[in-house]
Amino acid sequence: MGASLVAGFLPVVPAVVLVTLALYGPMAWFCLYASRRWGTGRVRADLGATIRPIDAAYGLAAALGALQVERLVLLAVEVLHLPVRSNVDDLSPSDDRALYLTLAAVAVVAAPIVEELFFRGLLLSALRSRLAPALAIAVQALVFGAYHASPGYGWDNIGLALILAGVGVVFGVAAQWSRRLGPGMVGHALINATVFVVLLARG
């Protein structure tokens, strides 16, 4: 992971902050720009970035649905003998606990906010203006899966990209159904938290 490489030259927290800004800064900036350029300038209103108390329940349902979709896509990937390499394969809690916990915080807080704003808020909204809802959801899901590919993994990315595209479908349906990002943000945070809890349990 990029943070692990940068951490070899900088202290853990600054390294993770630097990589996080590099990954999410442009996405967050473009959401703000798009809101001001083509919307009202109010990101919450333009992209549906609102969370309600009921979204705790909706988000849990979305997370459970996403986990089931992950299992189904993984089964299909295995049947087709496609390679799967996760972007957390090289991360171990025992190697550097501070780095692990900082990355976990980014994954559970920053990623759900920025990625949902960009993929389910901005991108899905833009696609819905030109495509049928189902097709718009599918396209944003494929882009979401491709975004998580790591260049160094090459062809090994294909399985992970397909699995995460399935997750993107679930969160896209949640955004389409609720017309806001709250359920997806909560579900996204729960999914990422589950990954890091499992790694911690194994580590």
C-alpha positions as protocol buffer text, in pm:
chain_id: "A"
residue {
  index: 1
  type: MET
  ca { x: 0 y: 0 z: 0 }
}
residue {
  index: 2
  type: GLY
  ca { x: 114 y: 356 z: -68 }
}
residue {
  index: 3
  type: ALA
  ca { x: 105 y: 454 z: 298 }
}
residue {
  index: 4
  type: SER
  ca { x: 339 y: 170 z: 386 }
}
residue {
  index: 5
  type: LEU
  ca { x: 594 y: 294 z: 133 }
}
residue {
  index: 6
  type: VAL
  ca { x: 572 y: 657 z: 242 }
}
residue {
  index: 7
  type: ALA
  ca { x: 594 y: 547 z: 604 }
}
residue {
  index: 8
  type: GLY
  ca { x: 948 y: 435 z: 531 }
}
residue {
  index: 9
  type: PHE
  ca { x: 1047 y: 802 z: 492 }
}
residue {
  index: 10
  type: LEU
  ca { x: 808 y: 982 z: 727 }
}
residue {
  index: 11
  type: PRO
  ca { x: 652 y: 918 z: 1069 }
}
residue {
  index: 12
  type: VAL
  ca { x: 337 y: 707 z: 1053 }
}
residue {
  index: 13
  type: VAL
  ca { x: 68 y: 971 z: 1097 }
}
residue {
  index: 14
  type: PRO
  ca { x: 214 y: 1228 z: 852 }
}
residue {
  index: 15
  type: ALA
  ca { x: 269 y: 949 z: 598 }
}
residue {
  index: 16
  type: VAL
  ca { x: -92 y: 835 z: 615 }
}
residue {
  index: 17
  type: VAL
  ca { x: -219 y: 1194 z: 604 }
}
residue {
  index: 18
  type: LEU
  ca { x: -7 y: 1262 z: 294 }
}
residue {
  index: 19
  type: VAL
  ca { x: -131 y: 954 z: 109 }
}
residue {
  index: 20
  type: THR
  ca { x: -491 y: 1021 z: 216 }
}
residue {
  index: 21
  type: LEU
  ca { x: -473 y: 1376 z: 81 }
}
residue {
  index: 22
  type: ALA
  ca { x: -323 y: 1249 z: -245 }
}
residue {
  index: 23
  type: LEU
  ca { x: -602 y: 992 z: -286 }
}
residue {
  index: 24
  type: TYR
  ca { x: -902 y: 1182 z: -161 }
}
residue {
  index: 25
  type: GLY
  ca { x: -806 y: 1548 z: -199 }
}
residue {
  index: 26
  type: PRO
  ca { x: -875 y: 1567 z: -575 }
}
residue {
  index: 27
  type: MET
  ca { x: -1201 y: 1376 z: -537 }
}
residue {
  index: 28
  type: ALA
  ca { x: -1326 y: 1600 z: -256 }
}
residue {
  index: 29
  type: TRP
  ca { x: -1218 y: 1910 z: -446 }
}
residue {
  index: 30
  type: PHE
  ca { x: -1402 y: 1802 z: -760 }
}
residue {
  index: 31
  type: CYS
  ca { x: -1720 y: 1738 z: -561 }
}
residue {
  index: 32
  type: LEU
  ca { x: -1699 y: 2094 z: -429 }
}
residue {
  index: 33
  type: TYR
  ca { x: -1618 y: 2230 z: -775 }
}
residue {
  index: 34
  type: ALA
  ca { x: -1906 y: 2043 z: -940 }
}
residue {
  index: 35
  type: SER
  ca { x: -2149 y: 2164 z: -676 }
}
residue {
  index: 36
  type: ARG
  ca { x: -2044 y: 2525 z: -735 }
}
residue {
  index: 37
  type: ARG
  ca { x: -2017 y: 2492 z: -1113 }
}
residue {
  index: 38
  type: TRP
  ca { x: -2333 y: 2297 z: -1192 }
}
residue {
  index: 39
  type: GLY
  ca { x: -2533 y: 2299 z: -869 }
}
residue {
  index: 40
  type: THR
  ca { x: -2635 y: 2534 z: -592 }
}
residue {
  index: 41
  type: GLY
  ca { x: -2296 y: 2537 z: -422 }
}
residue {
  index: 42
  type: ARG
  ca { x: -2438 y: 2343 z: -130 }
}
residue {
  index: 43
  type: VAL
  ca { x: -2277 y: 2000 z: -140 }
}
residue {
  index: 44
  type: ARG
  ca { x: -2521 y: 1845 z: 106 }
}
residue {
  index: 45
  type: ALA
  ca { x: -2816 y: 1946 z: -108 }
}
residue {
  index: 46
  type: ASP
  ca { x: -2659 y: 1886 z: -448 }
}
residue {
  index: 47
  type: LEU
  ca { x: -2507 y: 1543 z: -373 }
}
residue {
  index: 48
  type: GLY
  ca { x: -2751 y: 1419 z: -108 }
}
residue {
  index: 49
  type: ALA
  ca { x: -2485 y: 1420 z: 163 }
}
residue {
  index: 50
  type: THR
  ca { x: -2722 y: 1390 z: 456 }
}
residue {
  index: 51
  type: ILE
  ca { x: -2742 y: 1134 z: 734 }
}
residue {
  index: 52
  type: ARG
  ca { x: -3049 y: 1061 z: 943 }
}
residue {
  index: 53
  type: PRO
  ca { x: -3077 y: 846 z: 1258 }
}
residue {
  index: 54
  type: ILE
  ca { x: -3261 y: 577 z: 1062 }
}
residue {
  index: 55
  type: ASP
  ca { x: -2954 y: 544 z: 840 }
}
residue {
  index: 56
  type: ALA
  ca { x: -2789 y: 341 z: 1117 }
}
residue {
  index: 57
  type: ALA
  ca { x: -3041 y: 66 z: 1038 }
}
residue {
  index: 58
  type: TYR
  ca { x: -3038 y: 125 z: 663 }
}
residue {
  index: 59
  type: GLY
  ca { x: -2658 y: 129 z: 663 }
}
residue {
  index: 60
  type: LEU
  ca { x: -2643 y: -199 z: 852 }
}
residue {
  index: 61
  type: ALA
  ca { x: -2880 y: -353 z: 597 }
}
residue {
  index: 62
  type: ALA
  ca { x: -2665 y: -217 z: 312 }
}
residue {
  index: 63
  type: ALA
  ca { x: -2349 y: -357 z: 473 }
}
residue {
  index: 64
  type: LEU
  ca { x: -2506 y: -700 z: 518 }
}
residue {
  index: 65
  type: GLY
  ca { x: -2629 y: -693 z: 160 }
}
residue {
  index: 66
  type: ALA
  ca { x: -2285 y: -589 z: 37 }
}
residue {
  index: 67
  type: LEU
  ca { x: -2121 y: -875 z: 227 }
}
residue {
  index: 68
  type: GLN
  ca { x: -2357 y: -1123 z: 64 }
}
residue {
  index: 69
  type: VAL
  ca { x: -2287 y: -978 z: -280 }
}
residue {
  index: 70
  type: GLU
  ca { x: -1914 y: -1002 z: -208 }
}
residue {
  index: 71
  type: ARG
  ca { x: -1955 y: -1373 z: -134 }
}
residue {
  index: 72
  type: LEU
  ca { x: -2152 y: -1432 z: -455 }
}
residue {
  index: 73
  type: VAL
  ca { x: -1906 y: -1243 z: -674 }
}
residue {
  index: 74
  type: LEU
  ca { x: -1612 y: -1417 z: -505 }
}
residue {
  index: 75
  type: LEU
  ca { x: -1773 y: -1752 z: -583 }
}
residue {
  index: 76
  type: ALA
  ca { x: -1812 y: -1653 z: -948 }
}
residue {
  index: 77
  type: VAL
  ca { x: -1452 y: -1528 z: -958 }
}
residue {
  index: 78
  type: GLU
  ca { x: -1329 y: -1858 z: -817 }
}
residue {
  index: 79
  type: VAL
  ca { x: -1538 y: -2060 z: -1062 }
}
residue {
  index: 80
  type: LEU
  ca { x: -1389 y: -1858 z: -1349 }
}
residue {
  index: 81
  type: HIS
  ca { x: -1039 y: -1901 z: -1199 }
}
residue {
  index: 82
  type: LEU
  ca { x: -978 y: -1527 z: -1196 }
}
residue {
  index: 83
  type: PRO
  ca { x: -697 y: -1397 z: -974 }
}
residue {
  index: 84
  type: VAL
  ca { x: -785 y: -1212 z: -656 }
}
residue {
  index: 85
  type: ARG
  ca { x: -540 y: -1002 z: -463 }
}
residue {
  index: 86
  type: SER
  ca { x: -669 y: -770 z: -195 }
}
residue {
  index: 87
  type: ASN
  ca { x: -535 y: -421 z: -136 }
}
residue {
  index: 88
  type: VAL
  ca { x: -484 y: -516 z: 230 }
}
residue {
  index: 89
  type: ASP
  ca { x: -293 y: -838 z: 166 }
}
residue {
  index: 90
  type: ASP
  ca { x: 36 y: -676 z: 260 }
}
residue {
  index: 91
  type: LEU
  ca { x: -101 y: -512 z: 575 }
}
residue {
  index: 92
  type: SER
  ca { x: -37 y: -680 z: 909 }
}
residue {
  index: 93
  type: PRO
  ca { x: -127 y: -536 z: 1251 }
}
residue {
  index: 94
  type: SER
  ca { x: 185 y: -695 z: 1400 }
}
residue {
  index: 95
  type: ASP
  ca { x: 421 y: -513 z: 1160 }
}
residue {
  index: 96
  type: ASP
  ca { x: 335 y: -160 z: 1273 }
}
residue {
  index: 97
  type: ARG
  ca { x: 36 y: -123 z: 1504 }
}
residue {
  index: 98
  type: ALA
  ca { x: 32 y: 258 z: 1478 }
}
residue {
  index: 99
  type: LEU
  ca { x: 28 y: 244 z: 1098 }
}
residue {
  index: 100
  type: TYR
  ca { x: -245 y: -20 z: 1104 }
}
residue {
  index: 101
  type: LEU
  ca { x: -469 y: 177 z: 1340 }
}
residue {
  index: 102
  type: THR
  ca { x: -418 y: 501 z: 1147 }
}
residue {
  index: 103
  type: LEU
  ca { x: -505 y: 332 z: 818 }
}
residue {
  index: 104
  type: ALA
  ca { x: -810 y: 177 z: 984 }
}
residue {
  index: 105
  type: ALA
  ca { x: -925 y: 521 z: 1097 }
}
residue {
  index: 106
  type: VAL
  ca { x: -887 y: 655 z: 743 }
}
residue {
  index: 107
  type: ALA
  ca { x: -1075 y: 358 z: 599 }
}
residue {
  index: 108
  type: VAL
  ca { x: -1363 y: 386 z: 845 }
}
residue {
  index: 109
  type: VAL
  ca { x: -1398 y: 766 z: 843 }
}
residue {
  index: 110
  type: ALA
  ca { x: -1244 y: 932 z: 537 }
}
residue {
  index: 111
  type: ALA
  ca { x: -1313 y: 664 z: 276 }
}
residue {
  index: 112
  type: PRO
  ca { x: -1688 y: 631 z: 338 }
}
residue {
  index: 113
  type: ILE
  ca { x: -1737 y: 1007 z: 329 }
}
residue {
  index: 114
  type: VAL
  ca { x: -1525 y: 1097 z: 25 }
}
residue {
  index: 115
  type: GLU
  ca { x: -1593 y: 785 z: -183 }
}
residue {
  index: 116
  type: GLU
  ca { x: -1968 y: 800 z: -129 }
}
residue {
  index: 117
  type: LEU
  ca { x: -1969 y: 1171 z: -213 }
}
residue {
  index: 118
  type: PHE
  ca { x: -1778 y: 1108 z: -535 }
}
residue {
  index: 119
  type: PHE
  ca { x: -1915 y: 775 z: -661 }
}
residue {
  index: 120
  type: ARG
  ca { x: -2272 y: 768 z: -532 }
}
residue {
  index: 121
  type: GLY
  ca { x: -2321 y: 1143 z: -500 }
}
residue {
  index: 122
  type: LEU
  ca { x: -2147 y: 1309 z: -794 }
}
residue {
  index: 123
  type: LEU
  ca { x: -2085 y: 1027 z: -1044 }
}
residue {
  index: 124
  type: LEU
  ca { x: -2414 y: 844 z: -1001 }
}
residue {
  index: 125
  type: SER
  ca { x: -2610 y: 1169 z: -1020 }
}
residue {
  index: 126
  type: ALA
  ca { x: -2431 y: 1267 z: -1339 }
}
residue {
  index: 127
  type: LEU
  ca { x: -2489 y: 926 z: -1495 }
}
residue {
  index: 128
  type: ARG
  ca { x: -2857 y: 925 z: -1396 }
}
residue {
  index: 129
  type: SER
  ca { x: -2908 y: 1243 z: -1601 }
}
residue {
  index: 130
  type: ARG
  ca { x: -2809 y: 1049 z: -1915 }
}
residue {
  index: 131
  type: LEU
  ca { x: -2874 y: 681 z: -1843 }
}
residue {
  index: 132
  type: ALA
  ca { x: -3145 y: 462 z: -1699 }
}
residue {
  index: 133
  type: PRO
  ca { x: -3103 y: 418 z: -1322 }
}
residue {
  index: 134
  type: ALA
  ca { x: -2997 y: 52 z: -1344 }
}
residue {
  index: 135
  type: LEU
  ca { x: -2731 y: 127 z: -1605 }
}
residue {
  index: 136
  type: ALA
  ca { x: -2611 y: 433 z: -1413 }
}
residue {
  index: 137
  type: ILE
  ca { x: -2571 y: 220 z: -1100 }
}
residue {
  index: 138
  type: ALA
  ca { x: -2380 y: -46 z: -1294 }
}
residue {
  index: 139
  type: VAL
  ca { x: -2141 y: 203 z: -1454 }
}
residue {
  index: 140
  type: GLN
  ca { x: -2056 y: 382 z: -1129 }
}
residue {
  index: 141
  type: ALA
  ca { x: -2005 y: 43 z: -963 }
}
residue {
  index: 142
  type: LEU
  ca { x: -1753 y: -63 z: -1228 }
}
residue {
  index: 143
  type: VAL
  ca { x: -1567 y: 266 z: -1189 }
}
residue {
  index: 144
  type: PHE
  ca { x: -1572 y: 219 z: -811 }
}
residue {
  index: 145
  type: GLY
  ca { x: -1423 y: -129 z: -846 }
}
residue {
  index: 146
  type: ALA
  ca { x: -1156 y: -11 z: -1089 }
}
residue {
  index: 147
  type: TYR
  ca { x: -1063 y: 276 z: -857 }
}
residue {
  index: 148
  type: HIS
  ca { x: -953 y: 27 z: -591 }
}
residue {
  index: 149
  type: ALA
  ca { x: -717 y: -155 z: -825 }
}
residue {
  index: 150
  type: SER
  ca { x: -348 y: -130 z: -737 }
}
residue {
  index: 151
  type: PRO
  ca { x: -123 y: -76 z: -1042 }
}
residue {
  index: 152
  type: GLY
  ca { x: 149 y: -300 z: -900 }
}
residue {
  index: 153
  type: TYR
  ca { x: -86 y: -599 z: -888 }
}
residue {
  index: 154
  type: GLY
  ca { x: -151 y: -604 z: -1264 }
}
residue {
  index: 155
  type: TRP
  ca { x: -395 y: -876 z: -1374 }
}
residue {
  index: 156
  type: ASP
  ca { x: -433 y: -984 z: -1011 }
}
residue {
  index: 157
  type: ASN
  ca { x: -657 y: -680 z: -965 }
}
residue {
  index: 158
  type: ILE
  ca { x: -942 y: -821 z: -1171 }
}
residue {
  index: 159
  type: GLY
  ca { x: -1101 y: -1031 z: -897 }
}
residue {
  index: 160
  type: LEU
  ca { x: -1090 y: -753 z: -638 }
}
residue {
  index: 161
  type: ALA
  ca { x: -1225 y: -498 z: -887 }
}
residue {
  index: 162
  type: LEU
  ca { x: -1523 y: -723 z: -966 }
}
residue {
  index: 163
  type: ILE
  ca { x: -1594 y: -792 z: -599 }
}
residue {
  index: 164
  type: LEU
  ca { x: -1586 y: -425 z: -510 }
}
residue {
  index: 165
  type: ALA
  ca { x: -1798 y: -343 z: -814 }
}
residue {
  index: 166
  type: GLY
  ca { x: -2060 y: -569 z: -657 }
}
residue {
  index: 167
  type: VAL
  ca { x: -2034 y: -366 z: -338 }
}
residue {
  index: 168
  type: GLY
  ca { x: -2069 y: -51 z: -547 }
}
residue {
  index: 169
  type: VAL
  ca { x: -2395 y: -185 z: -689 }
}
residue {
  index: 170
  type: VAL
  ca { x: -2539 y: -229 z: -339 }
}
residue {
  index: 171
  type: PHE
  ca { x: -2439 y: 120 z: -229 }
}
residue {
  index: 172
  type: GLY
  ca { x: -2563 y: 260 z: -559 }
}
residue {
  index: 173
  type: VAL
  ca { x: -2903 y: 98 z: -505 }
}
residue {
  index: 174
  type: ALA
  ca { x: -2908 y: 240 z: -151 }
}
residue {
  index: 175
  type: ALA
  ca { x: -2838 y: 590 z: -285 }
}
residue {
  index: 176
  type: GLN
  ca { x: -3097 y: 553 z: -560 }
}
residue {
  index: 177
  type: TRP
  ca { x: -3360 y: 428 z: -317 }
}
residue {
  index: 178
  type: SER
  ca { x: -3301 y: 676 z: -35 }
}
residue {
  index: 179
  type: ARG
  ca { x: -3196 y: 973 z: -251 }
}
residue {
  index: 180
  type: ARG
  ca { x: -2921 y: 1049 z: -2 }
}
residue {
  index: 181
  type: LEU
  ca { x: -2580 y: 914 z: 93 }
}
residue {
  index: 182
  type: GLY
  ca { x: -2636 y: 839 z: 461 }
}
residue {
  index: 183
  type: PRO
  ca { x: -2714 y: 466 z: 423 }
}
residue {
  index: 184
  type: GLY
  ca { x: -2415 y: 414 z: 193 }
}
residue {
  index: 185
  type: MET
  ca { x: -2179 y: 605 z: 419 }
}
residue {
  index: 186
  type: VAL
  ca { x: -2280 y: 400 z: 721 }
}
residue {
  index: 187
  type: GLY
  ca { x: -2269 y: 74 z: 527 }
}
residue {
  index: 188
  type: HIS
  ca { x: -1933 y: 163 z: 374 }
}
residue {
  index: 189
  type: ALA
  ca { x: -1788 y: 240 z: 717 }
}
residue {
  index: 190
  type: LEU
  ca { x: -1918 y: -90 z: 855 }
}
residue {
  index: 191
  type: ILE
  ca { x: -1772 y: -289 z: 565 }
}
residue {
  index: 192
  type: ASN
  ca { x: -1431 y: -128 z: 604 }
}
residue {
  index: 193
  type: ALA
  ca { x: -1439 y: -167 z: 981 }
}
residue {
  index: 194
  type: THR
  ca { x: -1518 y: -537 z: 937 }
}
residue {
  index: 195
  type: VAL
  ca { x: -1212 y: -583 z: 715 }
}
residue {
  index: 196
  type: PHE
  ca { x: -979 y: -427 z: 971 }
}
residue {
  index: 197
  type: VAL
  ca { x: -1135 y: -614 z: 1263 }
}
residue {
  index: 198
  type: VAL
  ca { x: -1085 y: -944 z: 1079 }
}
residue {
  index: 199
  type: LEU
  ca { x: -723 y: -854 z: 1004 }
}
residue {
  index: 200
  type: LEU
  ca { x: -669 y: -760 z: 1367 }
}
residue {
  index: 201
  type: ALA
  ca { x: -818 y: -1091 z: 1481 }
}
residue {
  index: 202
  type: ARG
  ca { x: -588 y: -1281 z: 1245 }
}
residue {
  index: 203
  type: GLY
  ca { x: -283 y: -1068 z: 1319 }
}
